[in-house]
PDB file of C-alpha atoms in Angstrom:
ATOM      1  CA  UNK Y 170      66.672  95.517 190.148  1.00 87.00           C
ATOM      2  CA  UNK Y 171      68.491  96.256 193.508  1.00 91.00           C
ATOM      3  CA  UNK Y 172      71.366  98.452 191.693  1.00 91.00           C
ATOM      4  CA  UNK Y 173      68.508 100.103 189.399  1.00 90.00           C
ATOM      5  CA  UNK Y 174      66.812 101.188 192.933  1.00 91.00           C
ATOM      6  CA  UNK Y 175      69.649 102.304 194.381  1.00 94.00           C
ATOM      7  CA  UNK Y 176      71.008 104.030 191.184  1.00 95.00           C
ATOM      8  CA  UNK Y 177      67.792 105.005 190.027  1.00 95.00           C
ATOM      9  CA  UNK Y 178      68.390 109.366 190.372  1.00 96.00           C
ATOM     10  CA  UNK Y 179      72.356 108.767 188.713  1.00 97.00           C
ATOM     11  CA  UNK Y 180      71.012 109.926 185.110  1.00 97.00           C
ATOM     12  CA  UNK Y 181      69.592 113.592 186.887  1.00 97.00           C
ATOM     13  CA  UNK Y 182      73.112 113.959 188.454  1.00 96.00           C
ATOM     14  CA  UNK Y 183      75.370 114.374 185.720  1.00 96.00           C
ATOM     15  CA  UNK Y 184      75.405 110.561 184.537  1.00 97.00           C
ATOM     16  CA  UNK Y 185      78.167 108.421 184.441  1.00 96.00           C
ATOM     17  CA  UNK Y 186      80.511 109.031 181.341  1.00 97.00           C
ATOM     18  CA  UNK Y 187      83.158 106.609 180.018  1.00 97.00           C
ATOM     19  CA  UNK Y 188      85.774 107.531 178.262  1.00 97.00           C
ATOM     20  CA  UNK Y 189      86.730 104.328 177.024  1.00 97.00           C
ATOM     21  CA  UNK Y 190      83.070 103.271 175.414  1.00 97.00           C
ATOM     22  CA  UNK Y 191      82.650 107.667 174.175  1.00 98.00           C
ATOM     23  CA  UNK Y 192      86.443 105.777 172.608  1.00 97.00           C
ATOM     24  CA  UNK Y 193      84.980 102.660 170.620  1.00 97.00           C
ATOM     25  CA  UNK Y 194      86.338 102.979 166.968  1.00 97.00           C
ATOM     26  CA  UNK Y 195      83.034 102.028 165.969  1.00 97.00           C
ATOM     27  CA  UNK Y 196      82.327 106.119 166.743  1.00 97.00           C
ATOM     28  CA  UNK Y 197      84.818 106.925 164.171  1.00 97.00           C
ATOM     29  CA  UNK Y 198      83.026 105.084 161.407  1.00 97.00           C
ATOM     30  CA  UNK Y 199      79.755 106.018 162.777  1.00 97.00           C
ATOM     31  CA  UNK Y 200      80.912 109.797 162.376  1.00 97.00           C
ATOM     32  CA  UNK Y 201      82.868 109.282 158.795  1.00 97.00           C
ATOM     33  CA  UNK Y 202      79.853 107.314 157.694  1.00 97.00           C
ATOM     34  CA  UNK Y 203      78.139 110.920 156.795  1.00 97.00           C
ATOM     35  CA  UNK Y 204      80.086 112.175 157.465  1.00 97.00           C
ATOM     36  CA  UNK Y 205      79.381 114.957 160.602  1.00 98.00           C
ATOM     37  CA  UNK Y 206      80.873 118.339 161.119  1.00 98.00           C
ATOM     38  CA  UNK Y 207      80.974 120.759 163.553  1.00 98.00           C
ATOM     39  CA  UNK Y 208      81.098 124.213 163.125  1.00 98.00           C
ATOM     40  CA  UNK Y 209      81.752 126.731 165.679  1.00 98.00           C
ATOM     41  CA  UNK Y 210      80.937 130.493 164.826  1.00 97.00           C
ATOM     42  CA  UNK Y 211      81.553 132.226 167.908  1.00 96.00           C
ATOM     43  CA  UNK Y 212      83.681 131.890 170.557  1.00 96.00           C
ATOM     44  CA  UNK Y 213      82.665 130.333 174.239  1.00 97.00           C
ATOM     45  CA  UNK Y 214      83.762 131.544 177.493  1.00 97.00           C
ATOM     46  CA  UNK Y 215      84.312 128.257 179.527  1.00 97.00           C
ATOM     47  CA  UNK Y 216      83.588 130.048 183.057  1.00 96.00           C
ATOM     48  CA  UNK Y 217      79.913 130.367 182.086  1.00 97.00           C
ATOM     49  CA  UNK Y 218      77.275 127.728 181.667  1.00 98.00           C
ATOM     50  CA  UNK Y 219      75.358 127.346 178.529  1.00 98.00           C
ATOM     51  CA  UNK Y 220      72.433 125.227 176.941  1.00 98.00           C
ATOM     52  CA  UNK Y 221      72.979 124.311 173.127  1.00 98.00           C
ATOM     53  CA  UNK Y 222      69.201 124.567 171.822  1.00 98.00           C
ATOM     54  CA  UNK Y 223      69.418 121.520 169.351  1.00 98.00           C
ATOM     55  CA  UNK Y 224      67.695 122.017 165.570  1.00 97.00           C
ATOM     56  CA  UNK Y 225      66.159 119.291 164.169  1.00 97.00           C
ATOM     57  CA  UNK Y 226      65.485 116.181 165.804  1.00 95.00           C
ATOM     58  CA  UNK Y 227      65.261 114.602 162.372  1.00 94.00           C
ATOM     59  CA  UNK Y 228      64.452 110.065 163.319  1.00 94.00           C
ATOM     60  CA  UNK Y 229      68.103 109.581 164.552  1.00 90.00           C
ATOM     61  CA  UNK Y 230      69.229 112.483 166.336  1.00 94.00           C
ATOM     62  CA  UNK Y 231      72.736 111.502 164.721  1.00 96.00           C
ATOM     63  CA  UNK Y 232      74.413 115.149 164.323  1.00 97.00           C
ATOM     64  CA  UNK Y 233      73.687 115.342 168.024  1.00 97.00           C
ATOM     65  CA  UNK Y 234      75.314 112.296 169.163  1.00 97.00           C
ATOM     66  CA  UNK Y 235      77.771 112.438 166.624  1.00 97.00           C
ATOM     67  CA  UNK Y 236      79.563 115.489 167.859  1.00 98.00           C
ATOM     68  CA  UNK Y 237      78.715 115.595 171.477  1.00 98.00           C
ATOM     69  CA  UNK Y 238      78.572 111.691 173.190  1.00 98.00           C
ATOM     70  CA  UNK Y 239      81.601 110.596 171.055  1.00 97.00           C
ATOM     71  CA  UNK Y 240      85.596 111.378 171.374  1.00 97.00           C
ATOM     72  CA  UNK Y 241      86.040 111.648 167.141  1.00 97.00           C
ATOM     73  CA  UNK Y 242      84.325 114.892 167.151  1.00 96.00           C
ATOM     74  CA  UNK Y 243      86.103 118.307 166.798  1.00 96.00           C
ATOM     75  CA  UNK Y 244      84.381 118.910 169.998  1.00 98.00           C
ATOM     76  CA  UNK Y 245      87.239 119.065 172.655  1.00 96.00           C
ATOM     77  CA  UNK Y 246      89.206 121.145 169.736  1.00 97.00           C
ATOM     78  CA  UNK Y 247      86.560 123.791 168.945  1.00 98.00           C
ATOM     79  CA  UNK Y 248      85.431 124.463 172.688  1.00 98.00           C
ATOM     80  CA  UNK Y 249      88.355 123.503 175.121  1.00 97.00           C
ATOM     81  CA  UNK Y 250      87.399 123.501 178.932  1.00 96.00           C
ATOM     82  CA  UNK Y 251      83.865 122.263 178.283  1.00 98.00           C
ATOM     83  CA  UNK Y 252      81.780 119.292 179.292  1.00 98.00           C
ATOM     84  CA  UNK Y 253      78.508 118.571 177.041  1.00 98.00           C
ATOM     85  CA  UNK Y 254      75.696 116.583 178.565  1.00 98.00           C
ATOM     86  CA  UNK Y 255      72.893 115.617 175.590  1.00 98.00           C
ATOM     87  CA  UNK Y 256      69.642 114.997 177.604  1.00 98.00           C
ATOM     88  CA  UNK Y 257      67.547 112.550 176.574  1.00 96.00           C
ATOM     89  CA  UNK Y 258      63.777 111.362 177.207  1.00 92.00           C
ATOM     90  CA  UNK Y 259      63.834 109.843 181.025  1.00 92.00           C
ATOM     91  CA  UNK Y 260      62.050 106.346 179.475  1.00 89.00           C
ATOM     92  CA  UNK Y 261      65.629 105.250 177.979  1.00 91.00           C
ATOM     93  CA  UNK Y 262      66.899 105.228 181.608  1.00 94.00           C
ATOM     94  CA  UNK Y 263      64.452 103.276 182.926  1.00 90.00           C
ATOM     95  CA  UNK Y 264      65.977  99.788 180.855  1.00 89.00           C
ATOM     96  CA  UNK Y 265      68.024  98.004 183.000  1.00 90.00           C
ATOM     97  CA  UNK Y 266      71.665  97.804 181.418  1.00 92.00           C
ATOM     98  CA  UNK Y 267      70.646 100.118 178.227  1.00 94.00           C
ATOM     99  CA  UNK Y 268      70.578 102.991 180.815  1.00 95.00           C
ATOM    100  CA  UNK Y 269      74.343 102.218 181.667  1.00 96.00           C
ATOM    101  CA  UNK Y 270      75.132 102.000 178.012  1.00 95.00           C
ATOM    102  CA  UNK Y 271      73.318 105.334 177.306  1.00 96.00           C
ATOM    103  CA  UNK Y 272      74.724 107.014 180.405  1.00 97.00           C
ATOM    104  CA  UNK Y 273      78.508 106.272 179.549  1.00 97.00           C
ATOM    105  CA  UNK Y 274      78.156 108.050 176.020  1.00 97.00           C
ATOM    106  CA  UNK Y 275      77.946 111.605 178.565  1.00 96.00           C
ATOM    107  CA  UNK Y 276      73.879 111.389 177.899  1.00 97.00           C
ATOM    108  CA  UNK Y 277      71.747 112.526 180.659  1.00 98.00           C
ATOM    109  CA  UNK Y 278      67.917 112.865 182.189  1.00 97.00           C
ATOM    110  CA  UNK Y 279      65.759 116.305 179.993  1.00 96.00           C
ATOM    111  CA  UNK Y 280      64.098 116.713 183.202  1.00 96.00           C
ATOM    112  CA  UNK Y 281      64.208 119.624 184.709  1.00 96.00           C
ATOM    113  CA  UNK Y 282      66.187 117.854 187.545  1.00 97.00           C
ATOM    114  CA  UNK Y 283      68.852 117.299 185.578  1.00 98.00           C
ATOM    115  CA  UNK Y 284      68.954 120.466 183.631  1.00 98.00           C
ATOM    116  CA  UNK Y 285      69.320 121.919 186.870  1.00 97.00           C
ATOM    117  CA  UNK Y 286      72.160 120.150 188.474  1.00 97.00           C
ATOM    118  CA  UNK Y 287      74.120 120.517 185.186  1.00 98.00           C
ATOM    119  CA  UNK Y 288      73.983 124.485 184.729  1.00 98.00           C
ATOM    120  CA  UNK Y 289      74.372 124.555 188.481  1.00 96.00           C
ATOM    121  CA  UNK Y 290      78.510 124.451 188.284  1.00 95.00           C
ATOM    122  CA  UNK Y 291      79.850 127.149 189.541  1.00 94.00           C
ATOM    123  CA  UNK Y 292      82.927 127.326 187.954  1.00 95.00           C
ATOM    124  CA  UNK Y 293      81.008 127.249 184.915  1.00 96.00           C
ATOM    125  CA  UNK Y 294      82.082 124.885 181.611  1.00 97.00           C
ATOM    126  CA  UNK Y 295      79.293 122.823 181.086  1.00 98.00           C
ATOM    127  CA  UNK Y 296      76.914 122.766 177.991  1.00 98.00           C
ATOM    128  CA  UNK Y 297      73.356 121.149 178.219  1.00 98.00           C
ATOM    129  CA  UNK Y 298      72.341 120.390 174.729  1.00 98.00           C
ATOM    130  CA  UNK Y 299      68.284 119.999 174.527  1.00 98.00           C
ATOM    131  CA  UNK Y 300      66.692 118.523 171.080  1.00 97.00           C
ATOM    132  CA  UNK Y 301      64.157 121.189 171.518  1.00 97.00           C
ATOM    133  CA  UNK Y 302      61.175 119.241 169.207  1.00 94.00           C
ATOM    134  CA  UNK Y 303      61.371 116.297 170.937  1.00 89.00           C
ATOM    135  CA  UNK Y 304      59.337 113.247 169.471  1.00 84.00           C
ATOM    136  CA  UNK Y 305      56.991 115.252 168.037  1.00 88.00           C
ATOM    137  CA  UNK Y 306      59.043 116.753 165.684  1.00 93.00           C
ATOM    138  CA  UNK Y 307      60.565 112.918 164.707  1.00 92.00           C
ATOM    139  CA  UNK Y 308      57.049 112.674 162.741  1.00 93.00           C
ATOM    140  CA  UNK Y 309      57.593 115.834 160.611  1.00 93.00           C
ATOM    141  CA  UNK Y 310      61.470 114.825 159.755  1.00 94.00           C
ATOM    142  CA  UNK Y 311      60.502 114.598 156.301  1.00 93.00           C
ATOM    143  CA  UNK Y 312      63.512 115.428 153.836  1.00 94.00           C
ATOM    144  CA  UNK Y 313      63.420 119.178 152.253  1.00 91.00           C
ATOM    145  CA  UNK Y 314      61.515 119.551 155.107  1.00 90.00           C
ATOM    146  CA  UNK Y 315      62.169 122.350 158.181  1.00 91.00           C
ATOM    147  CA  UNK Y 316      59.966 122.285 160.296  1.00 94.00           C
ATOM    148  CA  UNK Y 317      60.955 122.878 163.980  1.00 97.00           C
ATOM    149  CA  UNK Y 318      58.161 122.497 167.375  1.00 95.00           C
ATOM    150  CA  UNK Y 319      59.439 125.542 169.444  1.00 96.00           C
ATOM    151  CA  UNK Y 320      56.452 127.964 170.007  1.00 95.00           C
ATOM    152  CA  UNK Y 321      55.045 126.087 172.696  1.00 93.00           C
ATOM    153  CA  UNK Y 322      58.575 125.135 174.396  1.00 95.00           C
ATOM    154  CA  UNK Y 323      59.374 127.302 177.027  1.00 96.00           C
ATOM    155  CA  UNK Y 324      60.868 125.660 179.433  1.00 96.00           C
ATOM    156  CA  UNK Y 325      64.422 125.880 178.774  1.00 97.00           C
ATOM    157  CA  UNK Y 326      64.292 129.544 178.525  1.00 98.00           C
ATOM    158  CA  UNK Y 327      62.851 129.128 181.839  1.00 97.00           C
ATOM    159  CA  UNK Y 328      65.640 127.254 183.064  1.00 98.00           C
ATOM    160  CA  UNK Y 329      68.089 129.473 181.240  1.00 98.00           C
ATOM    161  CA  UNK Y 330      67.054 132.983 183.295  1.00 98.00           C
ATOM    162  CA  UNK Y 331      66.560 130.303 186.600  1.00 97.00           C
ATOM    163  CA  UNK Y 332      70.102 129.996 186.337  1.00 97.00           C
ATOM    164  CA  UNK Y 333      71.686 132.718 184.012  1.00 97.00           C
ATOM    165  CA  UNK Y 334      72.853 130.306 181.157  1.00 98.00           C
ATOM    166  CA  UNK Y 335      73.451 131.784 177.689  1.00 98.00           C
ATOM    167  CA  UNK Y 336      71.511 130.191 175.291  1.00 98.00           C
ATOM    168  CA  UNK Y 337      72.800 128.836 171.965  1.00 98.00           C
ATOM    169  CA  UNK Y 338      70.470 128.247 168.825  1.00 98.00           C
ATOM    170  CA  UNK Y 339      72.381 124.913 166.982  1.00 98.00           C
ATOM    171  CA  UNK Y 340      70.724 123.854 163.625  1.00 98.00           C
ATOM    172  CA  UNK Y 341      72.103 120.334 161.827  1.00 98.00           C
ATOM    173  CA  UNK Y 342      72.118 120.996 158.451  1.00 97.00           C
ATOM    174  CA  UNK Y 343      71.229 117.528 156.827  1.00 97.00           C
ATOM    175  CA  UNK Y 344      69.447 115.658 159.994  1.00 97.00           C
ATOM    176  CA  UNK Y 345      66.281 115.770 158.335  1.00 96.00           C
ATOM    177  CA  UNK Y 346      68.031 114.207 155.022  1.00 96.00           C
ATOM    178  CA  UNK Y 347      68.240 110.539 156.318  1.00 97.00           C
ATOM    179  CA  UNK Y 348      65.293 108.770 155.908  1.00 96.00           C
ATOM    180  CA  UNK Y 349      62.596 108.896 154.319  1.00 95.00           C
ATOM    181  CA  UNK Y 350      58.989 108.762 156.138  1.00 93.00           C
ATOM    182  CA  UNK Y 351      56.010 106.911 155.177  1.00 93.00           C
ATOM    183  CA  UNK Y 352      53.139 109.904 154.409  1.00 92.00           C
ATOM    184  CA  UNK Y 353      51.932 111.112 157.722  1.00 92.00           C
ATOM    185  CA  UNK Y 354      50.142 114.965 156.891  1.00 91.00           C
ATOM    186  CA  UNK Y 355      48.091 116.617 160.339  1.00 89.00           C
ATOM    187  CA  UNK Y 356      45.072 114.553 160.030  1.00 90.00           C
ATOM    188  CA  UNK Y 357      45.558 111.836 158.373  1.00 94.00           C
ATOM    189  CA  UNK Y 358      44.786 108.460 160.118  1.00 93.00           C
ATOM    190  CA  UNK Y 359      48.562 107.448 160.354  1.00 93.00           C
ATOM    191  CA  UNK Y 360      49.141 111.181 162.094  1.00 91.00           C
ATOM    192  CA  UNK Y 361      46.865 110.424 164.695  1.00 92.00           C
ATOM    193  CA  UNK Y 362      47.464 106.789 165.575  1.00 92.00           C
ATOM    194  CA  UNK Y 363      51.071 107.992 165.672  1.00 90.00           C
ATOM    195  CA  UNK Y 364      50.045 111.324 168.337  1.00 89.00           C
ATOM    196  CA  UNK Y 365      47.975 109.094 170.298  1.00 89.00           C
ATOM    197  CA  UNK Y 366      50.656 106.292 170.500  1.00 86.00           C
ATOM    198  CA  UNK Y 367      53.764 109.390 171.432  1.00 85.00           C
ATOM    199  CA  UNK Y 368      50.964 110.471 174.252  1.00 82.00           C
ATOM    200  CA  UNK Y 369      50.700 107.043 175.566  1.00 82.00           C
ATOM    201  CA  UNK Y 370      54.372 106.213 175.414  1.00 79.00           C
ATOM    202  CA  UNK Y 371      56.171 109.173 175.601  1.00 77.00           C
ATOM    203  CA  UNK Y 372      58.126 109.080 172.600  1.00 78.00           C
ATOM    204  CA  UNK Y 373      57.392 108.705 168.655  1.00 82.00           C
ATOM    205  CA  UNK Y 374      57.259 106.235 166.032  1.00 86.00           C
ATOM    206  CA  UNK Y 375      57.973 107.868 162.579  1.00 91.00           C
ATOM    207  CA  UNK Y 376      57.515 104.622 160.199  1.00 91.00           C
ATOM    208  CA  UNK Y 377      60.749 105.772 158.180  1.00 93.00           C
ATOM    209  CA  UNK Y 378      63.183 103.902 155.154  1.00 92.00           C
ATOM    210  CA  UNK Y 379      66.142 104.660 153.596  1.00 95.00           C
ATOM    211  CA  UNK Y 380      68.483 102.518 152.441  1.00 94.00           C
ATOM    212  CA  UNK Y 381      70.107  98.304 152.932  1.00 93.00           C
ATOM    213  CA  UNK Y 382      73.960  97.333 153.344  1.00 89.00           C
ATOM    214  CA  UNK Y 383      74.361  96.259 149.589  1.00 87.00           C
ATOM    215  CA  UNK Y 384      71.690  97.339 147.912  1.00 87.00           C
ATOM    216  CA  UNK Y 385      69.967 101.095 148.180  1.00 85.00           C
ATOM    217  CA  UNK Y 386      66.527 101.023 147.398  1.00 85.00           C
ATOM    218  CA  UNK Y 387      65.235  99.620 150.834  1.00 90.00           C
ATOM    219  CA  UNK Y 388      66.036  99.249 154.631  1.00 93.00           C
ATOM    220  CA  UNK Y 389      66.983 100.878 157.977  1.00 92.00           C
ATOM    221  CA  UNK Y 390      69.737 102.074 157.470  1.00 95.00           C
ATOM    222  CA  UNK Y 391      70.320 105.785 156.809  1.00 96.00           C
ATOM    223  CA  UNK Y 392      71.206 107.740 153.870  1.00 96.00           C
ATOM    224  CA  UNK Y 393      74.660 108.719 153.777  1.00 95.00           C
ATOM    225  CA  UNK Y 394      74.143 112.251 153.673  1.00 96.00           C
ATOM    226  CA  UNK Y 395      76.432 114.997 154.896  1.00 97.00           C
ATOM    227  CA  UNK Y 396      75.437 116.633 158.492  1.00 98.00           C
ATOM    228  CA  UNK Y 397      76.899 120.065 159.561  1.00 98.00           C
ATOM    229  CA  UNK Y 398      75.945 120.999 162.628  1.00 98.00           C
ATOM    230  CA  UNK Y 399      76.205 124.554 163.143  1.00 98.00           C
ATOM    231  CA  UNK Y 400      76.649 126.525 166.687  1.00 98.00           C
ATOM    232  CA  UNK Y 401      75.298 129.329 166.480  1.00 98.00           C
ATOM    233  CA  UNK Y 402      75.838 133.230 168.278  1.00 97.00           C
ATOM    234  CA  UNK Y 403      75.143 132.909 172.086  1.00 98.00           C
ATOM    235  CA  UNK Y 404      72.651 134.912 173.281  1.00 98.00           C
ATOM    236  CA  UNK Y 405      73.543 136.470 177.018  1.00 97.00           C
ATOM    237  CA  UNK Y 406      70.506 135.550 179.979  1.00 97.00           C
ATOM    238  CA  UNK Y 407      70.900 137.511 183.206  1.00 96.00           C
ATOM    239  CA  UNK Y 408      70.249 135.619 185.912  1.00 96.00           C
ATOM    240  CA  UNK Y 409      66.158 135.471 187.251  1.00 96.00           C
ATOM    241  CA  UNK Y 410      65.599 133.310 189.861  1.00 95.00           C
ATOM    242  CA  UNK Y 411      61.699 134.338 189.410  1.00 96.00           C
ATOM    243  CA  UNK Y 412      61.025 135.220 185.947  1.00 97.00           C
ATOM    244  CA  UNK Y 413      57.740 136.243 185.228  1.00 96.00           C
ATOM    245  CA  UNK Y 414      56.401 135.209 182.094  1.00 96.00           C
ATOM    246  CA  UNK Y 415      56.780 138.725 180.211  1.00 97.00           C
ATOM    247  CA  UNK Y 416      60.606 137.842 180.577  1.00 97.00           C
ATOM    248  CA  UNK Y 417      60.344 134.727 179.510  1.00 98.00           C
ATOM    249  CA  UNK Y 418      58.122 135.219 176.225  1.00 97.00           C
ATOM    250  CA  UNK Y 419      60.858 138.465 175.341  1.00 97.00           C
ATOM    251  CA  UNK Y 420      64.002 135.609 176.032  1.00 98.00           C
ATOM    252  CA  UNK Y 421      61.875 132.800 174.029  1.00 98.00           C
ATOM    253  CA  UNK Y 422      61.105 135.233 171.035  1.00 98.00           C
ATOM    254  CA  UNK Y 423      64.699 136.496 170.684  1.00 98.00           C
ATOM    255  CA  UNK Y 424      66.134 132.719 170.366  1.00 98.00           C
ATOM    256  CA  UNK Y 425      63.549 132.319 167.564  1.00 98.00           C
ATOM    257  CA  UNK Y 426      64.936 135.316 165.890  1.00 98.00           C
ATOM    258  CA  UNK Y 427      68.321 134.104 166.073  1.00 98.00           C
ATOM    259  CA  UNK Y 428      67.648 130.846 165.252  1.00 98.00           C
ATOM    260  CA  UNK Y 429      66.317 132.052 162.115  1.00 97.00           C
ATOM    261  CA  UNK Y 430      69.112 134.626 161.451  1.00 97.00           C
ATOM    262  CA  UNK Y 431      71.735 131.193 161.638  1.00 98.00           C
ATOM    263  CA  UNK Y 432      69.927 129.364 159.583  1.00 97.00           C
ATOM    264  CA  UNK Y 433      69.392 131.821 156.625  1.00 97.00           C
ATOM    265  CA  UNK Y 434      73.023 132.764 156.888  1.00 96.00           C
ATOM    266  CA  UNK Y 435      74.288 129.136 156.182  1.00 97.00           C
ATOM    267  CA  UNK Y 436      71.525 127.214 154.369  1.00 96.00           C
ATOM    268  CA  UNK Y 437      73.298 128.104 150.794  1.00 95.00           C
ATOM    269  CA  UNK Y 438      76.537 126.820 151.735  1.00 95.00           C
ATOM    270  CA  UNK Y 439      74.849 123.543 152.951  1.00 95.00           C
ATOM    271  CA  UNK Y 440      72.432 122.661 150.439  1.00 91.00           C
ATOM    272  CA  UNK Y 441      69.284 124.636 151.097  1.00 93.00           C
ATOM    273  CA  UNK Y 442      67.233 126.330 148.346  1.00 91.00           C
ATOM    274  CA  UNK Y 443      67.165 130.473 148.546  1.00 90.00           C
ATOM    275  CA  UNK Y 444      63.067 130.330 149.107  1.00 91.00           C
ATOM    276  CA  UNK Y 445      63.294 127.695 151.710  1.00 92.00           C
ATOM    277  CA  UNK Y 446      62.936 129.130 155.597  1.00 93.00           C
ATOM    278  CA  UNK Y 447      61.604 127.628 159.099  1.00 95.00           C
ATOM    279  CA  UNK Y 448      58.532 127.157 159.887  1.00 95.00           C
ATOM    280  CA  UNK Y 449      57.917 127.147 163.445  1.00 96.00           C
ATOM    281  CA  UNK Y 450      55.396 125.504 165.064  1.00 93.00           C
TER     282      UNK Y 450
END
């Protein structure tokens, strides 16, 4: 409790990475498992700072961690001079020794604290990546599903013209494909024991399935199902250190477009029918 007090503001200050647990061979398997790709369409300029807008948080968040908290992703080879930070909900780091664990996998604080201090380099070459539906979205991760919670979430675009980060829309084809959810439609009595519960807690407790270790019709474990994680076109921010909310509606309505520009450009090569498109909520 003494080194949790006095470490207690390390996960909105960059973290603590290790290189030899981001290492464990159990990543490699992890990543094969999917298997998870990464696909760069546009080239990064590593003096410049940029947040990775994350699409969708699907139950495991795997395409996320996959390629950015683990050394046996094409990462390093696809953006050279970089440093990615995945922020997470602040409740993990409040678990005394699962915060270490989290923190040496290059996963950081979502609050604005931390956001902060890493776009604040100078020098640039750091990448903030933000799962932009959060927990709610973990309740509509249905598969065939693409639904993404982004009309009300603001405050990265915020963050982005604070500092004059180019934004990057990222949608993980497949992260939605891994379980399957127990019936939970807007309304329903599961829906709202689940929204009242994510309130309460802070995060979200999709009641999912997918598959055992020897057998497939039943267990935890996910599907293995192919994730390609696409980066898409960054989208320049000048830097506002007072953006008034005009410039920050313009900013938030252009990522949407572009978000749904990537996504209709690759969903045929991964998998998705023609007549399927986001729906944002």
């Amino acid at each position: 409790m003494t080194w949790l007090y006095f470490d207690w503001s390390t996960p909105e200050q960059g973290g603590r990475r290790s290189n030899w647990v981001r290492s464990w061979t159990v990543w490699k398997y992890f990543k094969d498992y999917f298997p998870i790709h990464l696909i760069k369409t546009w080239d990064l300029d590593p003096s410049h700072n940029y947040i990775f807008g994350f699409h969708p948080h699907g139950v495991l968040v795997a395409g996320a961690f996959g390629n950015f908290c683990t050394n046996y992703s094409d990462f390093e080879e696809l953006f050279p001079g970089f440093t990615a930070y995945l922020h997470v909900l602040p409740f993990w780091f409040c678990c005394p020794l699962f915060r270490e664990y989290l923190m040496s996998s290059g996963s950081v604080s979502v609050s604005k604290k931390s956001v902060s201090h890493v776009l604040s380099k100078e020098e640039g070459g750091n990448i903030s990546i933000i799962v932009l539906g959060g927990a709610e979205e973990s309740l509509d991760a249905h598969p065939g599903k693409c639904t993404l919670f982004i009309r009300q979430r603001k405050g990265f675009v915020k963050i982005a013209l604070t500092h004059g980060a180019s934004l990057v829309p990222v949608f993980s084809f497949g992260e939605n494909e891994l379980f399957k959810q127990v019936n939970n439609p807007e309304g329903s009595w599961l829906r709202i024991v689940q929204e009242k519960l994510q309130k309460i807690m802070g995060f979200a407790l999709p009641l999912f399935h997918a598959r055992g270790i020897f057998q497939y019709n039943f267990g935890l474990m996910p599907y293995r199902k192919p994730i390609h994680t696409v980066v898409g076109r960054p989208i320049p921010v000048r830097q506002t250190l007072h953006p008034s909310p005009e410039q920050i509606e313009e900013l938030h309505q252009t990522y949407m477009e572009e978000l749904r520009k990537l996504f209709e450009a690759h969903k045929r090569k991964y998998g998705i029918p023609e007549h399927e498109t986001l729906i944002f909520k």
